[in-house]
Coordinates of N, CA and C in Angstrom, one line a residue:
M1 N 108.1 -181.7 -80.9 CA 108.3 -182.0 -79.2 C 107.4 -183.5 -79.6
I2 N 108.5 -183.8 -78.7 CA 107.6 -185.4 -78.4 C 107.1 -185.6 -77.1
D3 N 105.4 -185.8 -77.0 CA 104.5 -186.1 -76.2 C 105.3 -187.8 -75.5
I4 N 105.7 -187.5 -74.0 CA 106.7 -188.3 -73.5 C 106.1 -189.3 -73.0
E5 N 104.1 -188.9 -72.1 CA 103.6 -190.0 -71.9 C 102.4 -191.1 -72.8
K6 N 101.9 -190.0 -74.3 CA 102.3 -191.3 -75.4 C 102.8 -191.9 -76.2
K7 N 104.3 -191.4 -76.3 CA 105.4 -191.9 -76.6 C 106.1 -193.3 -75.8
F8 N 105.9 -192.9 -74.6 CA 106.8 -194.0 -73.6 C 106.2 -194.9 -72.8
K9 N 104.1 -194.5 -72.3 CA 103.3 -195.1 -71.1 C 102.4 -195.2 -71.0
N10 N 101.9 -194.5 -71.8 CA 100.4 -194.8 -71.8 C 100.0 -196.7 -72.5
R11 N 99.1 -197.2 -72.1 CA 99.3 -198.3 -72.2 C 98.5 -198.5 -74.5
K12 N 97.6 -198.0 -74.8 CA 96.9 -198.3 -75.9 C 98.7 -197.9 -76.9
N13 N 99.3 -197.1 -76.9 CA 100.2 -197.4 -77.8 C 102.0 -197.1 -77.5
S14 N 102.1 -197.0 -76.4 CA 103.5 -197.0 -76.4 C 104.3 -197.7 -76.2
L15 N 105.9 -197.4 -76.3 CA 106.9 -198.5 -76.3 C 106.5 -199.4 -74.8
S16 N 105.8 -198.5 -73.6 CA 105.5 -199.3 -72.4 C 104.7 -200.5 -72.6
K17 N 104.1 -200.7 -73.5 CA 102.1 -201.5 -74.2 C 103.2 -202.9 -74.9
E18 N 104.1 -201.7 -75.6 CA 104.4 -203.1 -76.6 C 105.8 -203.9 -75.7
I19 N 106.3 -203.0 -74.6 CA 106.6 -204.1 -74.2 C 106.0 -205.1 -73.1
Y20 N 104.9 -204.3 -72.5 CA 104.3 -204.9 -71.4 C 103.3 -206.5 -72.7
D21 N 103.6 -206.4 -74.2 CA 102.7 -207.7 -74.8 C 103.7 -208.0 -75.8
S22 N 104.9 -208.2 -74.9 CA 105.5 -209.4 -75.0 C 105.8 -210.4 -74.0
D23 N 105.1 -212.5 -74.3 CA 105.6 -212.4 -73.5 C 106.1 -213.2 -72.6
Y24 N 107.7 -212.5 -73.5 CA 109.3 -213.2 -72.8 C 109.6 -211.7 -71.8
L25 N 109.2 -210.7 -71.4 CA 110.1 -209.3 -71.3 C 109.1 -209.4 -69.0
V26 N 109.3 -208.7 -68.6 CA 109.8 -207.6 -67.0 C 110.1 -206.8 -67.6
S27 N 109.3 -206.5 -66.6 CA 109.2 -204.5 -66.8 C 108.2 -204.0 -66.5
S28 N 108.9 -202.6 -65.8 CA 107.8 -201.7 -64.8 C 107.5 -201.0 -65.9
G29 N 107.2 -200.8 -66.6 CA 107.1 -199.5 -68.0 C 108.4 -198.4 -68.1
A30 N 107.6 -197.4 -68.7 CA 108.2 -196.1 -68.4 C 108.7 -195.4 -67.1
V31 N 108.9 -194.6 -66.4 CA 108.8 -194.0 -65.0 C 109.5 -192.8 -65.4
Y32 N 108.1 -191.5 -65.7 CA 108.8 -190.0 -65.8 C 108.7 -189.3 -64.6
M33 N 107.6 -189.7 -64.1 CA 107.7 -188.8 -63.0 C 107.4 -187.0 -62.9
P34 N 105.9 -187.2 -64.2 CA 105.4 -185.9 -64.5 C 105.1 -184.4 -63.3
S35 N 105.0 -185.3 -62.2 CA 104.6 -184.3 -60.9 C 105.0 -184.0 -60.5
E36 N 107.0 -184.2 -61.1 CA 108.3 -183.5 -60.5 C 108.6 -182.4 -61.7
A37 N 107.2 -182.8 -62.7 CA 108.8 -181.9 -64.0 C 108.4 -181.4 -63.6
I38 N 109.3 -179.5 -64.1 CA 109.2 -178.4 -64.0 C 109.0 -177.6 -65.0
P39 N 108.7 -176.5 -64.3 CA 107.6 -175.4 -65.3 C 108.6 -175.0 -65.9
R40 N 108.2 -174.6 -66.8 CA 109.0 -173.5 -68.3 C 109.8 -172.8 -67.6
K41 N 108.7 -172.0 -66.6 CA 109.0 -170.0 -66.1 C 110.2 -170.5 -65.1
D42 N 110.1 -171.6 -64.6 CA 111.8 -171.9 -63.5 C 112.5 -172.7 -63.9
L43 N 112.7 -173.4 -64.7 CA 113.8 -174.0 -65.8 C 114.5 -173.1 -66.5
E44 N 113.8 -171.7 -66.7 CA 114.4 -170.9 -67.8 C 115.3 -170.1 -66.6
I45 N 114.8 -169.7 -65.2 CA 115.2 -169.4 -63.7 C 116.4 -169.7 -63.4
K46 N 115.9 -170.7 -63.6 CA 117.5 -172.2 -63.2 C 118.7 -171.7 -63.7
L47 N 118.1 -171.7 -65.3 CA 119.5 -172.1 -66.4 C 120.2 -170.3 -66.6
K48 N 119.5 -169.2 -66.1 CA 120.0 -168.4 -66.2 C 120.9 -168.2 -65.1
E49 N 120.7 -169.2 -64.2 CA 121.9 -168.6 -62.6 C 122.4 -169.5 -62.6
V50 N 122.7 -170.3 -63.8 CA 124.2 -170.6 -64.5 C 124.9 -170.6 -65.2
N51 N 124.2 -170.1 -66.0 CA 124.1 -169.1 -67.3 C 124.9 -170.1 -68.5
L52 N 123.4 -170.5 -67.8 CA 122.8 -171.8 -69.0 C 122.3 -171.8 -69.9
T53 N 122.6 -172.2 -71.7 CA 120.9 -171.8 -72.7 C 120.8 -173.9 -72.7
F54 N 119.8 -174.1 -73.0 CA 118.8 -175.3 -73.5 C 118.6 -175.4 -74.5
P55 N 118.6 -176.4 -74.8 CA 118.0 -176.2 -76.2 C 115.9 -176.2 -76.2
E56 N 115.5 -175.8 -77.1 CA 114.1 -176.1 -77.0 C 114.1 -177.4 -76.6
S57 N 114.8 -178.8 -77.0 CA 113.7 -179.9 -76.9 C 114.2 -180.5 -75.9
L58 N 115.2 -180.5 -75.1 CA 115.3 -180.8 -73.2 C 114.8 -179.7 -72.7
I59 N 114.2 -178.2 -73.0 CA 113.4 -177.2 -72.0 C 111.8 -177.9 -72.6
D60 N 111.3 -178.9 -73.7 CA 110.5 -179.7 -73.5 C 110.1 -180.9 -72.7
F61 N 111.2 -181.3 -73.3 CA 111.0 -182.7 -72.0 C 110.9 -182.4 -70.7
Y62 N 111.8 -181.6 -69.7 CA 111.4 -181.2 -68.1 C 110.8 -180.5 -68.0
S63 N 110.0 -180.0 -69.2 CA 108.9 -179.5 -68.6 C 107.7 -180.6 -68.7
Q64 N 107.8 -182.0 -69.2 CA 106.9 -183.1 -69.0 C 107.2 -183.6 -68.0
A65 N 108.8 -184.2 -67.6 CA 109.1 -185.4 -67.0 C 110.5 -184.7 -66.2
A66 N 110.7 -185.6 -65.3 CA 111.2 -185.4 -64.3 C 112.5 -185.9 -64.1
K67 N 112.9 -187.3 -65.4 CA 113.3 -187.9 -65.8 C 112.6 -188.9 -66.6
L68 N 114.0 -189.5 -67.1 CA 112.7 -191.0 -68.2 C 113.4 -192.2 -68.1
N69 N 113.2 -193.4 -67.0 CA 113.1 -194.4 -67.4 C 113.1 -195.6 -67.8
V70 N 113.9 -196.6 -68.7 CA 112.5 -197.4 -69.1 C 113.8 -198.8 -69.5
T71 N 113.4 -199.8 -69.1 CA 114.5 -201.0 -68.3 C 113.2 -202.5 -68.7
W72 N 113.5 -203.5 -69.3 CA 113.0 -204.4 -69.3 C 114.0 -205.2 -68.9
R73 N 114.0 -207.0 -69.0 CA 115.0 -208.4 -68.8 C 114.1 -208.9 -69.5
I74 N 114.6 -210.3 -69.7 CA 114.1 -212.0 -69.8 C 113.2 -212.0 -69.1
I75 N 112.4 -213.0 -69.2 CA 111.3 -213.4 -67.7 C 112.2 -214.5 -67.1
D76 N 111.6 -215.2 -66.0 CA 112.7 -216.1 -66.0 C 111.6 -216.7 -64.2
D77 N 111.9 -218.1 -63.9 CA 110.7 -219.0 -63.2 C 110.1 -218.7 -61.9
S78 N 110.7 -216.8 -61.7 CA 109.5 -216.7 -60.7 C 108.3 -216.1 -61.1
F79 N 108.3 -216.2 -62.5 CA 106.7 -216.1 -63.7 C 106.1 -217.3 -63.9
Q80 N 104.9 -217.8 -64.8 CA 104.1 -218.8 -64.7 C 104.9 -219.3 -65.7
N81 N 105.4 -220.2 -66.0 CA 105.8 -220.2 -67.5 C 107.0 -219.8 -67.6
G82 N 107.5 -219.3 -66.5 CA 108.5 -218.3 -66.6 C 109.7 -219.0 -67.5
R83 N 109.9 -220.4 -66.8 CA 110.8 -221.6 -67.2 C 111.7 -221.7 -68.6
E84 N 109.8 -222.2 -68.7 CA 110.2 -222.0 -70.2 C 110.1 -221.5 -71.2
K85 N 110.3 -220.4 -70.8 CA 110.1 -219.1 -71.8 C 111.1 -218.8 -71.6
E86 N 111.9 -218.4 -70.3 CA 113.2 -218.0 -70.4 C 114.3 -219.5 -71.1
A87 N 114.4 -220.7 -71.3 CA 114.6 -221.3 -71.9 C 115.2 -221.1 -72.9
L88 N 114.2 -220.4 -74.2 CA 114.2 -220.3 -75.5 C 115.6 -219.3 -76.0
F89 N 115.6 -218.6 -74.9 CA 117.1 -218.4 -74.5 C 118.3 -218.4 -74.3
K90 N 118.1 -218.7 -72.9 CA 119.2 -219.8 -72.4 C 120.0 -221.3 -72.6
E91 N 119.0 -221.8 -73.1 CA 119.2 -222.7 -74.3 C 119.5 -222.2 -75.4
D92 N 119.4 -220.8 -76.2 CA 119.7 -221.2 -77.2 C 121.3 -221.5 -77.9
P93 N 121.6 -222.2 -79.3 CA 122.7 -222.9 -79.5 C 123.8 -221.7 -79.7
W94 N 123.4 -220.7 -80.4 CA 124.5 -219.2 -80.8 C 125.2 -219.1 -78.7
I95 N 123.8 -218.5 -77.9 CA 124.0 -218.3 -76.7 C 125.3 -218.8 -75.8
K96 N 125.1 -220.4 -76.0 CA 125.6 -221.6 -75.8 C 127.2 -221.5 -75.9
K97 N 127.9 -221.1 -77.8 CA 128.5 -221.7 -78.4 C 129.2 -220.0 -77.8
E98 N 128.7 -218.9 -77.9 CA 129.1 -217.6 -78.0 C 129.5 -216.7 -76.2
Y99 N 129.3 -217.8 -75.3 CA 129.2 -216.8 -74.4 C 128.9 -218.1 -73.3
L100 N 128.2 -218.8 -72.9 CA 128.2 -219.5 -71.8 C 129.2 -220.8 -72.1
D101 N 129.4 -221.1 -73.1 CA 131.4 -221.8 -73.3 C 132.0 -221.6 -72.7
N102 N 131.8 -219.4 -73.1 CA 133.4 -218.9 -72.9 C 133.3 -218.5 -71.4
G103 N 132.6 -218.9 -70.8 CA 132.4 -218.6 -69.3 C 131.9 -217.1 -68.6
Y104 N 130.8 -216.9 -69.2 CA 129.9 -216.1 -69.1 C 128.7 -216.4 -68.8
S105 N 128.9 -216.2 -67.4 CA 127.1 -216.7 -66.3 C 125.6 -216.2 -67.3
W106 N 124.4 -217.5 -67.1 CA 124.0 -216.5 -67.2 C 122.6 -215.9 -67.7
E107 N 123.3 -214.6 -66.2 CA 123.1 -213.9 -65.5 C 123.5 -212.3 -65.8
A108 N 124.9 -213.2 -66.6 CA 125.6 -211.7 -67.1 C 124.7 -211.7 -68.3
V109 N 124.5 -213.3 -69.1 CA 124.2 -212.9 -71.0 C 122.8 -212.0 -70.3
K110 N 122.0 -212.2 -69.3 CA 121.0 -211.4 -68.9 C 121.0 -210.7 -69.4
I111 N 121.9 -209.6 -68.5 CA 121.9 -208.3 -68.7 C 121.8 -208.0 -69.9
L112 N 123.2 -208.6 -70.8 CA 123.4 -208.6 -72.1 C 121.9 -207.8 -72.7
L113 N 121.3 -209.1 -72.5 CA 119.8 -209.4 -73.5 C 119.3 -208.5 -72.4
S114 N 118.9 -207.5 -71.9 CA 118.1 -206.4 -70.6 C 117.7 -205.6 -72.1
G115 N 116.9 -204.0 -72.0 CA 116.2 -202.9 -72.2 C 116.4 -202.3 -71.2
N116 N 117.5 -200.1 -71.6 CA 117.1 -199.7 -70.8 C 117.3 -198.1 -71.6
L117 N 116.8 -197.2 -70.8 CA 116.8 -195.9 -71.7 C 117.0 -195.3 -69.6
N118 N 117.7 -193.9 -69.8 CA 118.3 -193.6 -68.9 C 118.7 -192.5 -69.0
I119 N 117.7 -191.0 -69.4 CA 117.8 -190.2 -69.4 C 117.8 -189.3 -67.8
T120 N 118.5 -188.5 -67.5 CA 118.7 -187.7 -66.3 C 118.1 -187.0 -65.8
Q121 N 117.9 -186.8 -64.9 CA 117.2 -185.3 -63.9 C 118.2 -184.4 -64.4
F122 N 117.0 -183.1 -64.5 CA 117.4 -181.6 -64.7 C 118.3 -181.6 -63.7
K123 N 118.6 -181.8 -62.4 CA 120.2 -181.2 -62.0 C 121.2 -182.0 -62.2
N124 N 122.1 -182.8 -62.8 CA 122.0 -183.6 -63.2 C 122.9 -183.1 -64.1
V125 N 122.3 -182.5 -64.9 CA 122.5 -181.5 -66.2 C 123.6 -180.7 -66.3
I126 N 122.6 -179.7 -64.9 CA 123.5 -178.2 -64.6 C 123.8 -178.1 -63.7
D127 N 124.3 -179.1 -63.1 CA 125.1 -179.0 -61.2 C 126.5 -179.4 -62.4
L128 N 127.8 -178.4 -61.8 CA 128.6 -179.7 -62.3 C 129.1 -180.4 -60.9
E129 N 129.0 -180.3 -59.6 CA 128.9 -181.4 -58.8 C 128.7 -182.5 -59.4
N130 N 127.1 -182.4 -59.7 CA 127.0 -184.1 -60.4 C 127.3 -184.4 -61.3
V131 N 127.9 -183.6 -61.9 CA 128.8 -184.4 -63.9 C 130.2 -184.5 -63.5
K132 N 130.5 -183.6 -62.2 CA 131.3 -184.9 -61.9 C 131.2 -186.5 -61.5
A133 N 129.8 -186.7 -60.6 CA 129.9 -187.2 -60.2 C 129.7 -188.6 -60.8
T134 N 129.3 -188.4 -62.3 CA 128.7 -189.0 -63.0 C 130.1 -190.0 -63.5
G135 N 131.2 -189.0 -63.9 CA 132.6 -189.2 -64.6 C 132.9 -188.4 -65.7
M136 N 131.9 -187.7 -65.9 CA 131.8 -186.9 -67.2 C 132.6 -185.3 -67.8
Y137 N 132.9 -184.5 -66.4 CA 133.5 -184.2 -65.8 C 134.9 -184.2 -66.5
Q138 N 135.1 -185.3 -66.0 CA 136.6 -185.6 -66.2 C 136.3 -186.8 -67.5
A139 N 135.9 -187.5 -68.1 CA 136.1 -187.4 -69.3 C 136.0 -186.1 -70.6
A140 N 135.8 -185.5 -70.0 CA 135.9 -183.9 -71.0 C 137.5 -183.9 -71.5
E141 N 137.8 -183.4 -69.7 CA 139.2 -183.0 -70.1 C 140.1 -184.2 -70.5
S142 N 139.8 -185.9 -70.3 CA 140.8 -186.7 -71.0 C 141.1 -186.3 -71.9
L143 N 139.6 -186.4 -72.4 CA 139.2 -185.8 -74.1 C 139.9 -184.3 -74.5
G144 N 140.4 -183.8 -74.1 CA 140.9 -182.1 -74.3 C 140.3 -181.9 -73.9
L145 N 138.8 -181.7 -73.7 CA 138.0 -180.3 -74.3 C 138.2 -179.9 -72.1
K146 N 136.8 -179.1 -71.9 CA 137.8 -178.2 -70.5 C 136.5 -179.0 -70.3
G147 N 136.6 -179.4 -68.4 CA 136.1 -179.6 -67.5 C 134.9 -179.0 -67.9
G148 N 133.4 -180.3 -68.2 CA 132.5 -179.6 -68.3 C 131.7 -179.3 -69.1
D149 N 132.0 -179.4 -70.4 CA 132.0 -179.0 -71.4 C 130.7 -180.0 -72.3
L150 N 130.9 -181.9 -71.6 CA 130.0 -182.7 -71.9 C 129.0 -183.2 -70.9
R151 N 128.1 -182.8 -71.0 CA 126.7 -183.1 -70.4 C 126.4 -184.1 -69.9
P152 N 126.3 -184.4 -69.7 CA 125.3 -186.5 -69.3 C 123.5 -186.2 -69.3
I153 N 123.1 -187.1 -70.4 CA 121.6 -186.3 -70.8 C 121.8 -188.2 -70.5
D154 N 122.1 -189.5 -71.2 CA 120.8 -190.9 -71.0 C 122.4 -191.7 -70.2
T155 N 122.7 -192.1 -68.9 CA 123.6 -192.4 -68.3 C 123.0 -193.8 -68.1
N156 N 124.1 -194.8 -68.8 CA 124.4 -196.1 -68.7 C 126.0 -196.5 -68.6
E157 N 126.3 -197.6 -67.5 CA 127.1 -198.3 -66.5 C 128.5 -197.9 -67.6
F158 N 128.5 -197.7 -68.5 CA 129.0 -198.4 -69.9 C 129.0 -197.3 -71.0
A159 N 128.7 -196.6 -70.9 CA 128.2 -195.4 -72.4 C 127.2 -194.8 -71.5
V160 N 127.9 -193.3 -72.0 CA 126.8 -192.0 -71.6 C 126.4 -191.6 -73.4
A161 N 125.3 -190.8 -73.5 CA 124.6 -190.2 -74.4 C 124.7 -188.4 -73.4
C162 N 125.5 -188.0 -74.4 CA 126.3 -186.5 -73.7 C 126.3 -185.3 -74.9
M163 N 125.5 -183.8 -74.5 CA 125.7 -182.8 -75.1 C 126.5 -181.9 -74.9
K164 N 127.3 -181.4 -76.1 CA 128.4 -180.5 -75.4 C 128.1 -179.3 -75.4
V165 N 128.2 -178.6 -74.2 CA 128.1 -177.0 -74.1 C 129.4 -176.1 -74.2
E166 N 128.8 -175.6 -76.3 CA 129.6 -174.2 -76.8 C 129.4 -173.1 -76.8
N167 N 129.7 -172.0 -76.2 CA 129.7 -170.5 -75.2 C 128.5 -169.9 -74.8
G168 N 128.3 -171.1 -73.9 CA 127.6 -170.9 -72.8 C 126.1 -171.7 -73.1
K169 N 125.8 -172.8 -74.6 CA 124.8 -174.0 -74.8 C 125.3 -175.1 -75.1
L170 N 123.9 -175.1 -74.5 CA 124.6 -177.0 -74.1 C 123.8 -177.1 -75.8
I171 N 124.4 -177.4 -77.1 CA 123.9 -177.7 -78.6 C 123.5 -178.9 -79.3
D172 N 121.9 -179.5 -79.5 CA 121.0 -180.0 -79.3 C 121.7 -181.0 -80.7
N173 N 122.6 -182.1 -80.1 CA 122.9 -182.6 -80.8 C 123.4 -183.6 -79.8
M174 N 123.6 -185.2 -80.7 CA 123.8 -185.7 -78.9 C 124.8 -186.8 -79.1
F175 N 125.7 -187.2 -78.4 CA 127.3 -187.5 -78.9 C 127.2 -189.1 -78.1
L176 N 127.3 -189.5 -77.9 CA 128.2 -191.2 -76.9 C 129.6 -191.3 -76.5
Y177 N 129.8 -190.9 -74.9 CA 131.0 -191.2 -75.3 C 130.9 -192.5 -74.6
T178 N 132.6 -193.5 -74.9 CA 132.6 -195.0 -74.1 C 134.0 -194.4 -73.2
G179 N 133.8 -195.6 -72.7 CA 135.1 -195.3 -71.7 C 135.3 -195.6 -70.3
F180 N 134.3 -195.7 -69.5 CA 133.9 -196.4 -68.1 C 133.9 -198.0 -68.4
G181 N 134.2 -198.7 -67.6 CA 134.5 -200.0 -67.8 C 134.8 -201.1 -68.4
G182 N 136.1 -200.6 -69.0 CA 137.1 -201.6 -69.4 C 137.1 -200.8 -71.3
F183 N 135.8 -200.4 -72.0 CA 135.3 -200.2 -72.9 C 136.5 -198.8 -73.2
P184 N 137.3 -198.9 -74.5 CA 137.6 -198.1 -75.3 C 137.3 -196.6 -75.1
E185 N 138.1 -195.6 -74.8 CA 138.1 -194.2 -74.8 C 137.4 -193.3 -75.9
A186 N 136.4 -193.9 -76.3 CA 135.8 -192.4 -77.6 C 135.1 -191.7 -77.7
L187 N 134.6 -190.7 -78.3 CA 133.3 -189.8 -78.4 C 132.9 -189.8 -79.8
Y188 N 131.5 -190.3 -79.9 CA 131.3 -190.4 -81.4 C 129.9 -189.3 -81.3
D189 N 130.5 -189.0 -83.0 CA 128.8 -187.9 -83.4 C 128.3 -188.4 -83.5
M190 N 126.5 -188.9 -82.9 CA 125.5 -189.7 -83.0 C 124.9 -189.3 -84.1
K191 N 124.8 -187.3 -84.4 CA 124.7 -186.7 -85.6 C 122.7 -187.1 -85.4
V192 N 122.7 -186.1 -84.1 CA 120.8 -186.8 -83.9 C 120.5 -185.3 -82.8
T193 N 119.6 -184.7 -83.2 CA 119.5 -184.4 -81.4 C 118.8 -185.3 -80.9
F194 N 117.8 -184.0 -79.8 CA 117.6 -185.3 -78.6 C 116.5 -185.8 -79.3
E195 N 115.2 -185.1 -79.8 CA 114.6 -185.1 -80.0 C 114.3 -186.6 -81.6
Q196 N 114.8 -186.2 -81.7 CA 115.7 -187.6 -82.9 C 115.4 -188.4 -81.7
Y197 N 117.2 -188.6 -80.6 CA 117.3 -189.8 -80.0 C 116.6 -190.8 -79.7
L198 N 115.4 -189.7 -78.8 CA 114.0 -190.2 -78.4 C 113.3 -191.0 -79.1
E199 N 113.0 -191.2 -80.5 CA 112.7 -191.5 -81.5 C 113.5 -192.7 -81.5
V200 N 114.8 -192.9 -82.2 CA 115.9 -193.9 -82.2 C 115.7 -195.1 -80.5
A201 N 116.0 -194.9 -80.0 CA 115.6 -195.5 -79.1 C 113.9 -196.0 -79.0
Y202 N 113.1 -195.5 -79.0 CA 111.7 -196.0 -79.3 C 111.9 -197.3 -80.2
K203 N 112.7 -196.7 -81.3 CA 112.7 -197.8 -82.1 C 113.6 -198.8 -82.1
A204 N 114.6 -198.5 -81.4 CA 115.4 -200.2 -81.2 C 114.7 -200.8 -79.2
K205 N 113.7 -200.1 -79.1 CA 112.8 -200.9 -78.0 C 113.3 -200.4 -76.9
C206 N 114.7 -199.1 -76.5 CA 116.2 -199.8 -75.3 C 116.6 -201.0 -75.2
F207 N 117.0 -201.1 -76.4 CA 118.1 -202.5 -76.8 C 119.2 -202.4 -75.5
N208 N 119.8 -202.9 -74.7 CA 120.9 -203.1 -74.5 C 122.1 -203.0 -75.0
Y209 N 122.7 -201.4 -75.1 CA 123.3 -200.3 -76.0 C 123.2 -200.3 -77.4
W210 N 122.0 -199.8 -77.4 CA 121.3 -199.6 -78.5 C 122.0 -198.9 -79.4
N211 N 122.2 -197.6 -78.7 CA 123.0 -196.5 -79.2 C 125.0 -196.5 -79.7
L212 N 125.0 -197.3 -78.5 CA 126.8 -197.6 -79.3 C 126.3 -198.3 -80.9
T213 N 124.8 -199.2 -81.5 CA 124.6 -200.3 -82.1 C 124.3 -199.0 -83.7
Y214 N 123.9 -198.0 -82.6 CA 123.7 -197.1 -83.8 C 125.2 -196.7 -84.8
C215 N 126.1 -196.6 -83.5 CA 127.0 -195.6 -84.0 C 128.1 -196.6 -84.5
L216 N 128.3 -197.7 -84.2 CA 128.9 -198.8 -84.7 C 128.3 -200.3 -85.5
K217 N 127.6 -200.4 -85.8 CA 126.5 -200.6 -86.5 C 127.6 -202.8 -86.4
K218 N 128.4 -202.8 -87.4 CA 129.2 -204.4 -87.3 C 129.6 -204.4 -86.0
E219 N 129.8 -203.6 -85.4 CA 131.8 -203.0 -85.0 C 131.0 -202.8 -83.1
S220 N 129.1 -203.0 -83.0 CA 129.4 -202.7 -81.5 C 128.9 -204.5 -81.5
P221 N 129.0 -204.7 -80.1 CA 129.8 -205.9 -79.1 C 128.1 -206.3 -79.2
S222 N 127.0 -205.2 -79.6 CA 125.6 -206.2 -79.0 C 124.6 -206.6 -80.6
Y223 N 125.5 -206.3 -81.5 CA 125.2 -206.0 -83.0 C 124.6 -207.7 -83.1
E224 N 125.1 -208.1 -82.9 CA 124.7 -210.0 -83.3 C 122.7 -210.2 -81.4
L225 N 123.9 -209.7 -80.9 CA 122.9 -210.0 -80.3 C 121.5 -209.4 -80.2
M226 N 121.7 -208.1 -80.6 CA 120.3 -207.2 -81.1 C 119.9 -207.6 -82.2
K227 N 120.5 -208.2 -83.7 CA 119.7 -208.7 -84.6 C 119.4 -210.1 -84.5
R228 N 119.8 -211.3 -83.8 CA 119.9 -212.2 -82.9 C 118.0 -212.5 -83.2
F229 N 118.0 -211.9 -81.5 CA 116.8 -212.0 -80.2 C 115.7 -210.9 -80.7
F230 N 116.1 -209.5 -81.7 CA 114.7 -208.7 -81.1 C 113.9 -209.5 -81.5
P231 N 114.0 -209.7 -82.9 CA 112.9 -210.9 -83.1 C 112.4 -211.8 -82.2
M232 N 112.7 -212.3 -81.7 CA 112.5 -213.1 -80.9 C 111.8 -212.6 -79.8
I233 N 112.4 -211.1 -78.7 CA 111.3 -211.0 -77.9 C 110.6 -210.1 -78.3
F234 N 110.4 -209.3 -79.2 CA 108.8 -208.8 -80.0 C 108.7 -209.1 -80.9
P235 N 108.3 -211.2 -80.9 CA 107.7 -211.4 -82.0 C 106.6 -210.6 -82.5
H236 N 105.8 -210.2 -81.9 CA 104.1 -209.1 -81.9 C 104.5 -207.6 -83.1
L237 N 105.9 -207.2 -83.2 CA 106.0 -206.3 -83.3 C 107.1 -206.3 -85.4
E238 N 106.5 -205.5 -86.0 CA 107.4 -205.7 -87.6 C 108.8 -205.1 -87.1
S239 N 109.7 -205.4 -87.3 CA 111.4 -205.2 -87.2 C 111.4 -204.4 -87.7
D240 N 111.9 -203.2 -87.6 CA 112.6 -202.2 -89.0 C 114.2 -201.3 -87.8
L241 N 115.1 -202.5 -87.7 CA 116.5 -201.5 -87.1 C 117.6 -201.8 -88.3
S242 N 117.5 -201.0 -89.7 CA 117.8 -200.6 -90.6 C 118.9 -199.6 -89.8
E243 N 118.4 -199.0 -89.1 CA 119.5 -197.6 -88.5 C 119.8 -197.6 -88.2
F244 N 120.1 -199.6 -87.6 CA 121.3 -200.0 -87.0 C 122.2 -200.8 -87.8
G245 N 121.9 -200.6 -88.6 CA 123.0 -201.4 -89.9 C 122.0 -202.9 -90.5
I246 N 120.9 -203.7 -88.9 CA 120.3 -204.5 -89.0 C 119.6 -205.1 -90.1
I247 N 119.9 -205.6 -91.6 CA 118.6 -205.6 -92.3 C 118.1 -207.2 -92.1
Y248 N 117.0 -207.8 -92.4 CA 116.1 -209.0 -92.2 C 115.9 -209.5 -93.8

């Protein structure tokens, strides 16, 4: 079981600490609302009410946290020395050639050079009306599955990590759905458990579309951005991105 506080939040050796220690990022750190976590017995009661069985990893998670949000972005001129630090990225020749000279705004590029993880609340996994609101009910039907057979776990604007329901059980294996916002529709088998998914997110420091890069390697639209700028954003860390097909 992953200790959410230790892995993502505390100020000594967590992901939040690694983000704070970068001179180039702005972040509020991990938000996981432990005071609103659901006791294990209550989780089991709620799951029984909807005839759904969770893997142990998700029960462990929701007994520690109501959700898990991690976001970071490149610093800007509203911070001390922010203009100079932002310029390292904004004026990078490769960024100019590949993005700014091709009609992308700097604000759009900053989104690509951001980080996020958004493990959704328990109710959004078990309540079918909430599943429909995320678009994943309809996505399952579009893929030839039964509506409700894909449950959102980590929600992003264009890619959603999810689990499949089989015979009333949520299977502890993560899939990544793309099909929103113009992305080609696909369902990638990540071949990782939920706990492993969080470990991979930690290794990637939640770099934007890290999960898609994990699946597609060089074919991911974020591959080159991650390869080129991860070491610039996190110069204080040893970069091991081999699981994403990135070797330095």
